[in-house]
Coordinates of C-alpha atoms and ligand atoms in Angstrom, one line a residue:
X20 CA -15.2 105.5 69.6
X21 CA -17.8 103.2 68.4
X22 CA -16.8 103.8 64.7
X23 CA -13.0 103.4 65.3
X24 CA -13.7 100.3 67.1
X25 CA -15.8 98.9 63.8
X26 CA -12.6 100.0 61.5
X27 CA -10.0 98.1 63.5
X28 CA -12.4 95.2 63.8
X29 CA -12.8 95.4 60.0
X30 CA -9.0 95.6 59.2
X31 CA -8.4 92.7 61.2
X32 CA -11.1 90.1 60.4
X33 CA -9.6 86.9 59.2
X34 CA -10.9 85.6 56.2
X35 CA -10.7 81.6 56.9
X36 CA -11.4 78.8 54.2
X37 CA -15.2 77.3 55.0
X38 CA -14.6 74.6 57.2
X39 CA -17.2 72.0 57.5
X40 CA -19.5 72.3 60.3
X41 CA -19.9 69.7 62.8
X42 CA -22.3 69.5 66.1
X43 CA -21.1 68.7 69.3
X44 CA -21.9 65.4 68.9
X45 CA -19.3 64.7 66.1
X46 CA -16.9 67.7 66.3
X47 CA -13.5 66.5 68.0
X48 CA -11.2 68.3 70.2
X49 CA -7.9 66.7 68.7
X50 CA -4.5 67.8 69.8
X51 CA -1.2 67.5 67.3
X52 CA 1.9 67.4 68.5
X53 CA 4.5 68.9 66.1
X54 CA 1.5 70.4 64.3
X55 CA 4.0 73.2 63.0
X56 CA 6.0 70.9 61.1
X57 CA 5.6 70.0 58.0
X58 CA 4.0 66.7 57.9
X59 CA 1.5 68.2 61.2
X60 CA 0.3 71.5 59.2
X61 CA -1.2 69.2 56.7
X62 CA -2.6 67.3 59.2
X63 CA -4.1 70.5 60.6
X64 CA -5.7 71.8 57.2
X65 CA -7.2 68.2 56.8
X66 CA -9.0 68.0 60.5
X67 CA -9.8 71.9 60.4
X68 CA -11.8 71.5 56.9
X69 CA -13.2 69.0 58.6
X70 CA -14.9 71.1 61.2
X71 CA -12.9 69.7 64.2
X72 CA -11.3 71.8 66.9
X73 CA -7.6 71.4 67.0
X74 CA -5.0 71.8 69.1
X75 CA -1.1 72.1 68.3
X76 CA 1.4 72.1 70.4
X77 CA 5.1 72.7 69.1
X78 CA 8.2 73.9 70.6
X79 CA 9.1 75.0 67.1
X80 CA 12.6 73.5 66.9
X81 CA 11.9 72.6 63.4
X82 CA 8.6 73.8 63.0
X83 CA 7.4 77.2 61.7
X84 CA 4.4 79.3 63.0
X85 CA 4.2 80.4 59.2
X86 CA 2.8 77.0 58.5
X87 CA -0.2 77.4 60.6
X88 CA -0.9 80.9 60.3
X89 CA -3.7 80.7 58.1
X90 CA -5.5 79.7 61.1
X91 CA -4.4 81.8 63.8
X92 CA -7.7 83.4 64.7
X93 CA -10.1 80.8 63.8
X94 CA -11.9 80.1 66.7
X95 CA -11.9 76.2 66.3
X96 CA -8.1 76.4 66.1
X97 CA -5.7 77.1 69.2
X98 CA -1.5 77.0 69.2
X99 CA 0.4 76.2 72.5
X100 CA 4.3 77.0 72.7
X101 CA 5.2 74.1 74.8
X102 CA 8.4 71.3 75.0
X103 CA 6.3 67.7 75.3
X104 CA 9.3 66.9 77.4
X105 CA 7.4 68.5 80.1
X106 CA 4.0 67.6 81.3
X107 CA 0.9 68.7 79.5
X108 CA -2.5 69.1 80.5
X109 CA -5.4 69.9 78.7
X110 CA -8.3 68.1 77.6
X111 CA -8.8 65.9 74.1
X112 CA -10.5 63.2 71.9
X113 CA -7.8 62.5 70.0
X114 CA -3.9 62.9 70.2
X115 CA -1.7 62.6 66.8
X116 CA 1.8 62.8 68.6
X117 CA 4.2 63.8 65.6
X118 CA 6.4 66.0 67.5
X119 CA 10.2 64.9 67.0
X120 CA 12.8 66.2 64.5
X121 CA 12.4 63.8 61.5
X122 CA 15.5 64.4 59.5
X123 CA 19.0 62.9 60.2
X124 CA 20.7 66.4 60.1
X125 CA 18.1 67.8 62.5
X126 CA 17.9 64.6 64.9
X127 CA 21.8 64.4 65.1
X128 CA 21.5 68.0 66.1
X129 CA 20.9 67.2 69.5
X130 CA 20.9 63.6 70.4
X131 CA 20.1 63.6 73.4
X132 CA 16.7 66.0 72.9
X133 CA 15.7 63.6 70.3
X134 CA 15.7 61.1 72.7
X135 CA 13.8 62.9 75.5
X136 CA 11.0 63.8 73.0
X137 CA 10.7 60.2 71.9
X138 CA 10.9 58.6 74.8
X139 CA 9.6 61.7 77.8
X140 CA 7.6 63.1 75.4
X141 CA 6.0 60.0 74.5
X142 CA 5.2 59.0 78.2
X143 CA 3.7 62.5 78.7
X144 CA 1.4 62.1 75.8
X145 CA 0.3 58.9 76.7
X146 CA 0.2 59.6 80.5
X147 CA -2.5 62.6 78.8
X148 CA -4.5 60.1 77.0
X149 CA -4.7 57.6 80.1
X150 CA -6.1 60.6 82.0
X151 CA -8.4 61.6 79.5
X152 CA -9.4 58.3 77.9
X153 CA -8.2 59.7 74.3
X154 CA -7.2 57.6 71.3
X155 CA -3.2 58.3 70.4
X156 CA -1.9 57.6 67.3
X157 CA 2.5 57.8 67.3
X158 CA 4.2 58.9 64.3
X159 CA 6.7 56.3 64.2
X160 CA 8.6 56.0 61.1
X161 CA 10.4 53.2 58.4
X162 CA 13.7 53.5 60.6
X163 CA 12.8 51.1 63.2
X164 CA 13.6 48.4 60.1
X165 CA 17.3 50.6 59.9
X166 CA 19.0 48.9 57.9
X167 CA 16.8 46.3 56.6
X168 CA 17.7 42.5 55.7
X169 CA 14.4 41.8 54.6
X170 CA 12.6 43.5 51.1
X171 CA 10.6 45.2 51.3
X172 CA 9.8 46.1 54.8
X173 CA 6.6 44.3 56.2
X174 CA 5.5 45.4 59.8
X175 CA 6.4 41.9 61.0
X176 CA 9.5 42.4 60.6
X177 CA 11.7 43.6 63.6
X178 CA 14.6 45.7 61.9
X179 CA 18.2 45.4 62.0
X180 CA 18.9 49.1 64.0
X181 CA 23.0 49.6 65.1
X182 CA 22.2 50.8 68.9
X183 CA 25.3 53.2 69.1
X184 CA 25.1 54.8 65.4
X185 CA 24.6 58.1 64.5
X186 CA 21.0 57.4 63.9
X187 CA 20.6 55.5 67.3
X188 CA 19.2 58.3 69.2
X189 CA 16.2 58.8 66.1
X190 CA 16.1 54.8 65.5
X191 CA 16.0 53.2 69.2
X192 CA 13.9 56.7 70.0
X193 CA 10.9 55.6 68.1
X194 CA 11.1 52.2 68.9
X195 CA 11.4 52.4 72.4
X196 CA 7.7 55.2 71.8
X197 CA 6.3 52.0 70.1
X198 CA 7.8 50.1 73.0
X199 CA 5.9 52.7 75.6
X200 CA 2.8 52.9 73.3
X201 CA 2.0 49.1 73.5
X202 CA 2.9 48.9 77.7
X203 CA 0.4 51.7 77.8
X204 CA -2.3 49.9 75.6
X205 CA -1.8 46.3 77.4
X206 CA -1.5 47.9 81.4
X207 CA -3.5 50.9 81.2
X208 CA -5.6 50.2 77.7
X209 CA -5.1 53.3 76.3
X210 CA -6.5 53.4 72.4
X211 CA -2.9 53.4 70.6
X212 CA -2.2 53.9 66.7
X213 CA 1.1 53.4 65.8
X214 CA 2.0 54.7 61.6
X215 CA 5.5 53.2 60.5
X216 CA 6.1 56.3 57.9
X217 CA 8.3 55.8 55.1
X218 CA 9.9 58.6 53.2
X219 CA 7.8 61.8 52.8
X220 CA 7.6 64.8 51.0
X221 CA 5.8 67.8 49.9
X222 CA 5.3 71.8 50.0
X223 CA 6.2 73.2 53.5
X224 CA 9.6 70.5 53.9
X225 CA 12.5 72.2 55.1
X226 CA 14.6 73.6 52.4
X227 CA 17.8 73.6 54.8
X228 CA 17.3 69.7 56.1
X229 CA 20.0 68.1 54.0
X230 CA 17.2 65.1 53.0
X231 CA 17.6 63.8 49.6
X232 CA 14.3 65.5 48.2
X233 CA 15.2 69.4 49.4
X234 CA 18.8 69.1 48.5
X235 CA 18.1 67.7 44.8
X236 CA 15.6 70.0 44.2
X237 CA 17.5 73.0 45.5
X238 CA 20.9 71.8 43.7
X239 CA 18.6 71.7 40.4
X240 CA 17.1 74.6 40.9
X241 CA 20.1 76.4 41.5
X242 CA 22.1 74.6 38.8
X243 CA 24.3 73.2 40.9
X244 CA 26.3 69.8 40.7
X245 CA 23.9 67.6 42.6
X246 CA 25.4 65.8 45.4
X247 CA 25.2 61.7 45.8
X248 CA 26.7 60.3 48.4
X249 CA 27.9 56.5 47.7
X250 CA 27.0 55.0 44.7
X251 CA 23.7 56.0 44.1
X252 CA 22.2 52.5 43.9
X253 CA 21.1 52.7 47.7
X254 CA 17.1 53.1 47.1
X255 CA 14.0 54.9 48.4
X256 CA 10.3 55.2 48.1
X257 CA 9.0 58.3 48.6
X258 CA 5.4 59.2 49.5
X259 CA 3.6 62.6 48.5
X260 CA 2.5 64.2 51.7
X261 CA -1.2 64.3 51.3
X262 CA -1.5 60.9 51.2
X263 CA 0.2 60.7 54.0
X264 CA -2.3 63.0 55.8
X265 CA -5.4 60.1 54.4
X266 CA -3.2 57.5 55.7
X267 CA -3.3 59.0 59.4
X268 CA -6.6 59.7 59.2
X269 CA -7.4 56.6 58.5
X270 CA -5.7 55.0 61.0
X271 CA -6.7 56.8 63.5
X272 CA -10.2 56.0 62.9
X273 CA -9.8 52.4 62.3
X274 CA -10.3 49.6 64.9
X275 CA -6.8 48.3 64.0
X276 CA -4.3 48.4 66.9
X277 CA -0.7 47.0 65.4
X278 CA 1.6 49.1 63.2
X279 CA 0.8 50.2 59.8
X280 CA 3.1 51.2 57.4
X281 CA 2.5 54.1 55.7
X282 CA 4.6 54.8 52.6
X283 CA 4.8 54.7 48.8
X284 CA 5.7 50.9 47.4
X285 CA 7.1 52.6 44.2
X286 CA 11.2 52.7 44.7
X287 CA 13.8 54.4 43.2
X288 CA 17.6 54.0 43.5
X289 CA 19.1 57.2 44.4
X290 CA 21.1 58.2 41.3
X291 CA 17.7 57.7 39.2
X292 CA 15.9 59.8 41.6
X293 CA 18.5 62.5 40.7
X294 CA 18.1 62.6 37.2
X295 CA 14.4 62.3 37.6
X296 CA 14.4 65.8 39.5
X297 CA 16.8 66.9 37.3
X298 CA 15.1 66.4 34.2
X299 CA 11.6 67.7 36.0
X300 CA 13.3 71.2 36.8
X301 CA 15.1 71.2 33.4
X302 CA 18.3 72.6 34.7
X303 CA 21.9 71.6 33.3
X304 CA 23.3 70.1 36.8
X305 CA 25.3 67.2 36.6
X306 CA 25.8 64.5 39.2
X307 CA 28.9 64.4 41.7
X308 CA 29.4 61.4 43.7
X309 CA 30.8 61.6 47.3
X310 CA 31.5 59.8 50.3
X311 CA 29.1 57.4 51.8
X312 CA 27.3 58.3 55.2
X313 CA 27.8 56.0 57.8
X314 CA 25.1 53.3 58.4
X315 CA 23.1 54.6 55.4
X316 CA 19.9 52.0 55.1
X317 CA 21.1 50.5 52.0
X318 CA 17.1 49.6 50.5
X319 CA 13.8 51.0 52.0
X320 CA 10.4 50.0 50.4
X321 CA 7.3 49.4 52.5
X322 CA 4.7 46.8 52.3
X323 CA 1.7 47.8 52.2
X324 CA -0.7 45.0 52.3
X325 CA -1.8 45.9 55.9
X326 CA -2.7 49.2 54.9
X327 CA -4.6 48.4 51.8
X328 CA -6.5 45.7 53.8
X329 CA -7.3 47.0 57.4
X330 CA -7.5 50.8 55.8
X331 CA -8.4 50.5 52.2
X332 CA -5.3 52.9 51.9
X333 CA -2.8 53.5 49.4
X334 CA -1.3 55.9 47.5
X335 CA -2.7 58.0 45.0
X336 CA -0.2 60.8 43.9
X337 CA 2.5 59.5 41.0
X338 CA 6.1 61.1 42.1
X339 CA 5.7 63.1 38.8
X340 CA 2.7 65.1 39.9
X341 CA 4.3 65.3 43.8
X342 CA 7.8 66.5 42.6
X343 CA 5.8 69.0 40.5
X344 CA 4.1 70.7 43.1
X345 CA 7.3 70.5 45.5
X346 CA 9.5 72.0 43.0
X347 CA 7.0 74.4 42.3
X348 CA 7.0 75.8 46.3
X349 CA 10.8 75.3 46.7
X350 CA 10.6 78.2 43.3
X351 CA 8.2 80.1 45.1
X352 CA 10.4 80.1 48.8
X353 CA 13.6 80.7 47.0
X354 CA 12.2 83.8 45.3
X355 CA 10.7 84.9 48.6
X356 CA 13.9 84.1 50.3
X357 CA 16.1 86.4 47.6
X358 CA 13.2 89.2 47.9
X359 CA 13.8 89.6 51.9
X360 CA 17.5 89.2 51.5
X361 CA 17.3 92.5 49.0
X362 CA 15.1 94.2 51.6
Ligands
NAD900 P1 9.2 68.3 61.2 O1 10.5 68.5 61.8 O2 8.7 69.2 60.1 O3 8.1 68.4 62.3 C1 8.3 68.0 63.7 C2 7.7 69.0 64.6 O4 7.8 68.6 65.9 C3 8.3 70.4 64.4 O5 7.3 71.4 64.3 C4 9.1 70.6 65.7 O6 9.2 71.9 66.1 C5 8.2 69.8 66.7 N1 9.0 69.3 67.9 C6 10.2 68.7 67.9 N2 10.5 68.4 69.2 C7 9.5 68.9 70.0 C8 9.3 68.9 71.4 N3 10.2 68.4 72.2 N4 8.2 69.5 71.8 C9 7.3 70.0 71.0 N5 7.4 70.0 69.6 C10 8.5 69.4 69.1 O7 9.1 66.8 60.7 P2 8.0 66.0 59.9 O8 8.6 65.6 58.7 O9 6.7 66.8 59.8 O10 7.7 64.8 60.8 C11 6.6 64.6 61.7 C12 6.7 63.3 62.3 O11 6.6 62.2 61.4 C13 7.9 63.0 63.2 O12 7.6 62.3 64.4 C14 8.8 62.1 62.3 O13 9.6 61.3 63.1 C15 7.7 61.4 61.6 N6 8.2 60.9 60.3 C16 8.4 61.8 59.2 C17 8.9 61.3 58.0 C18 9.2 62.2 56.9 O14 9.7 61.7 55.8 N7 8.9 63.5 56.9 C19 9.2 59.9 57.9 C20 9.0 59.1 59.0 C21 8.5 59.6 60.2
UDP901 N1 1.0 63.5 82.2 C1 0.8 64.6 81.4 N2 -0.5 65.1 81.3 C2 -1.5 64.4 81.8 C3 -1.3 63.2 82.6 C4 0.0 62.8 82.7 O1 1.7 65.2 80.9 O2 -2.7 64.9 81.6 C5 2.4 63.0 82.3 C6 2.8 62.9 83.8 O3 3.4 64.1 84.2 C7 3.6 61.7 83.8 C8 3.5 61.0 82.5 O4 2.5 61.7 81.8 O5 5.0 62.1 83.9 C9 3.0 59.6 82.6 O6 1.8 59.6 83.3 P1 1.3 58.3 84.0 O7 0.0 58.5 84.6 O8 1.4 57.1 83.2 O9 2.4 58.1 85.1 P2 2.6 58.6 86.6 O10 2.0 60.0 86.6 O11 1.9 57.7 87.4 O12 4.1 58.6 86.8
UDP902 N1 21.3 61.4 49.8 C1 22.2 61.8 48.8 N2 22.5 63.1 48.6 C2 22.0 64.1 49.4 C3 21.1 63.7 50.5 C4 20.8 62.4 50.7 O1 22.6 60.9 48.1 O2 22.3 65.3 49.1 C5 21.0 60.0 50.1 C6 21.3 59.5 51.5 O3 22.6 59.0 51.5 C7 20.2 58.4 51.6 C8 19.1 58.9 50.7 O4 19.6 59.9 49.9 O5 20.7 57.2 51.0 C9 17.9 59.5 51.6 O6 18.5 60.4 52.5 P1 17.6 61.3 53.5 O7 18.6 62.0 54.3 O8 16.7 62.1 52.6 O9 16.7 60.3 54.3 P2 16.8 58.9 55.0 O10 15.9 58.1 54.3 O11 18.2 58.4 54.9 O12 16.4 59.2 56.4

C-alpha cells in the first residue's frame, strides 16, 4: 500500500515555477477579485513569483480556471468560486478588486449584474477591508471620461458619461465604485487605490469579446474582411498587459491615494490600427467599413504625468513587440480550438 501511495503521489506532483521566498514578516496574504480573467491571472503570476500568498475569487463569468491552473496545487495559492455580490469573509493584507466584465459585449450582457458587481460588489470588498484593515486598490477604468471633451484624458478631468446609454451600466458602474471607494477612505479610512485603466491587451484576452484587438487579430488571422465600424478615425491607445501588471503593483504600494491613470500615451486611429495588425500577421484581408456603435468615445489617450511622477511608471512594451506576442497566442488558441473541434 505504502508503494502505491508513493506512485500516485509521484504522478501527481505539480511541478511549480520557483517562486521567491518571503518570511512572514514580508509575505502578503492578498486577495484578487476577477483573478481568473485576463488582466487578474497576470496579476497572479506577478505576486505568486513574488513569494506572496494569493487569493482569487471569481465567479468565472468571463474568467477561465485555465488561466490559473498553473497554480492549482501550490500551496501559497488558493481559488474560491464565489459572486462578490454576496458577502465575503476571509482574512487579507491586500485586496486588488478587478472583478467586473470589462468589455462592452460582455457588460451589455447583463446590465443589471454589471451594475451589482460595481456597485454591491464594491461595498462588499470594501466592507472586507474596513474589517480587516487591508489596503484596496479598484480597477477602475478610462470610461469614466466616456466620451471625452478634453485630450488627452488627465485624472482631473470629470468625463462626459451619457447616464442612460448602452455603456451606462459599465460607465456610471465604476464611477459610482470610485464614488464608494473615496466615502469609504474619508468615513471609515480604509487604504484605497483607485487605477483609471485605459485600453489593454495581451495573451489570455478573450478571443470571442468583440474588442477591437481580438476581432482584428482573429479577422487577419483568418483572412477575413476586417470589420471597422464608423470611419475609422475614432482613436485608441492601447497598453501591453504586463505593464499593466507593474502599474498596479505599483500603485498599490505607493502612498498615493487619488486616481492614476494607467494606460499607454501612444494613440492610434482605428483604421491605422487595422492595417497595423494586418500587416503584422501578413494576411491579405482588406478593410470593410460599417455602421457606427452608438455613443462610441470618439478619442481616448491618457495622461500620464501622475503616473510617471507619484509611480515612476510608464510603459515599456512598443505595440509592435505586444501585438507580436498576442498574435502569436491567438495562433496558438485557434489551432488548439480546431484540434478539440476534430476530436
Ligand atoms: P475579464 O473579463 O477578463 O476579467 C474579469 C473577471 O471578473 C473575470 O474572471 C470574471 O469572471 C470576474 N467576475 C465578473 N463578475 C464577477 C462577480 N460578480 N463576482 C466574481 N467575479 C466576477 O476582464 P479584464 O480585462 O481582466 O478586466 C479586469 C478589470 O480591469 C475589470 O474590472 C475591468 O473593468 C478593468 N479594466 C480592464 C480594461 C481592459 O482593457 N482589459 C480596461 C479598463 C478597465
Ligand atoms: N462585508 C463583507 N465581508 C466582510 C465585512 C463586510 O462582505 O468581511 C460586507 C457586508 O456584508 C456589508 C458590506 O460589506 O454588506 C459593507 O460593510 P460595512 O461594514 O461597510 O457595512 P454594514 O455591514 O455596516 O452595512
Ligand atoms: N471597433 C471596430 N471594429 C471592431 C471592434 C471595435 O472598429 O471589430 C472599434 C470600436 O468602435 C471602438 C474601438 O474599436 O471605436 C475600440 O473598441 P473596443 O470594443 O475594443 O473597446 P472600447 O475602447 O470601445 O471599450
Amino acid at each position: 500500500l505504502e508503494m502505491r501511495i508513493k506512485q500516485l503521489e509521484g504522478s501527481t506532483t505539480r511541478r511549480f515555477p520557483d517562486v521567491k521566498f518571503l518570511n512572514y514578516r514580508t509575505r502578503k496574504r492578498i486577495l484578487i477579485t476577477g483573478g481568473a480573467g485576463f488582466v487578474g491571472s497576470h496579476l497572479v503570476d506577478q505576486l505568486m513569483m513574488e513569494g506572496h500568498e494569493v487569493i482569487v475569487v471569481d465567479n468565472f463569468f468571463t474568467g477561465r480556471k485555465r488561466n490559473v491552473e498553473h497554480w492549482i496545487g501550490h500551496e501559497n495559492f488558493e481559488l474560491i468560486h464565489h459572486d462578490i455580490v454576496n458577502p465575503l469573509f476571509i482574512e487579507v493584507d491586500e485586496i486588488y478588486h478587478l472583478a467586473s466584465p470589462a468589455s462592452p459585449q460582455h457588460y451589455m450582457f447583463n446590465p443589471v449584474k454589471t451594475i451589482k458587481t460595481n456597485t454591491v460588489g464594491t461595498i462588499n470588498m470594501l466592507g472586507l477591508a474596513k474589517r480587516v484593515g487591508a489596503r484596496v486598490l479598484i480597477a477602475s477604468t478610462s470610461e469614466v471620461y466616456g466620451d471625452p471633451e478634453v485630450h488627452p484624458q488627465p485624472e482631473t478631468y470629470w468625463g462626459h458619461v451619457n447616464p442612460i446609454g448602452p455603456r451606462a451600466c459599465y460607465d456610471e458602474g465604476k464611477r459610482v465604485s470610485e464614488s464608494l471607494s473615496y466615502a469609504y477612505a474619508k468615513q471609515e479610512k480604509v487604504q484605497v487605490r483607485v487605477a483609471r485603466i485605459f485600453n489593454t491587451y495581451g495573451p489570455r484576452m478573450h478571443m470571442n469579446d468583440g474588442r477591437v484587438v481580438s476581432n482584428f487579430i482573429l479577422q487577419a488571422l483568418r483572412n477575413e474582411p476586417i470589420t471597422i465600424y464608423g470611419h475609422g478615425e475614432q482613436t485608441r491607445s492601447f497598453q501591453y498587459v504586463s505593464d499593466l501588471v507593474e502599474g498596479l503593483v505599483s500603485l498599490m504600494a505607493s502612498n498615493y491615494s487619488m486616481p492614476v491613470n494607467l494606460g499607454n500615451p501612444v494613440e492610434y486611429a482605428i483604421k491605422d490600427f487595422a492595417i497595423k495588425i494586418r500587416d503584422l500577421v501578413g494576411g491579405n484581408s482588406h478593410l470593410i467599413y460599417s455602421d457606427a456603435v452608438e455613443d462610441d468615445p470618439q478619442r481616448r489617450r491618457p495622461n500620464i504625468t501622475v503616473a510617471r511622477k507619484q509611480l515612476n511608471w510608464q510603459p515599456k512594451v512598443s505595440l509592435q513587440q505586444g501585438l507580436k506576442r498576442t498574435i502569436d497566442f491567438f495562433h496558438k488558441e485557434l489551432l488548439r480550438s480546431s484540434h478539440s473541434n476534430r476530436n
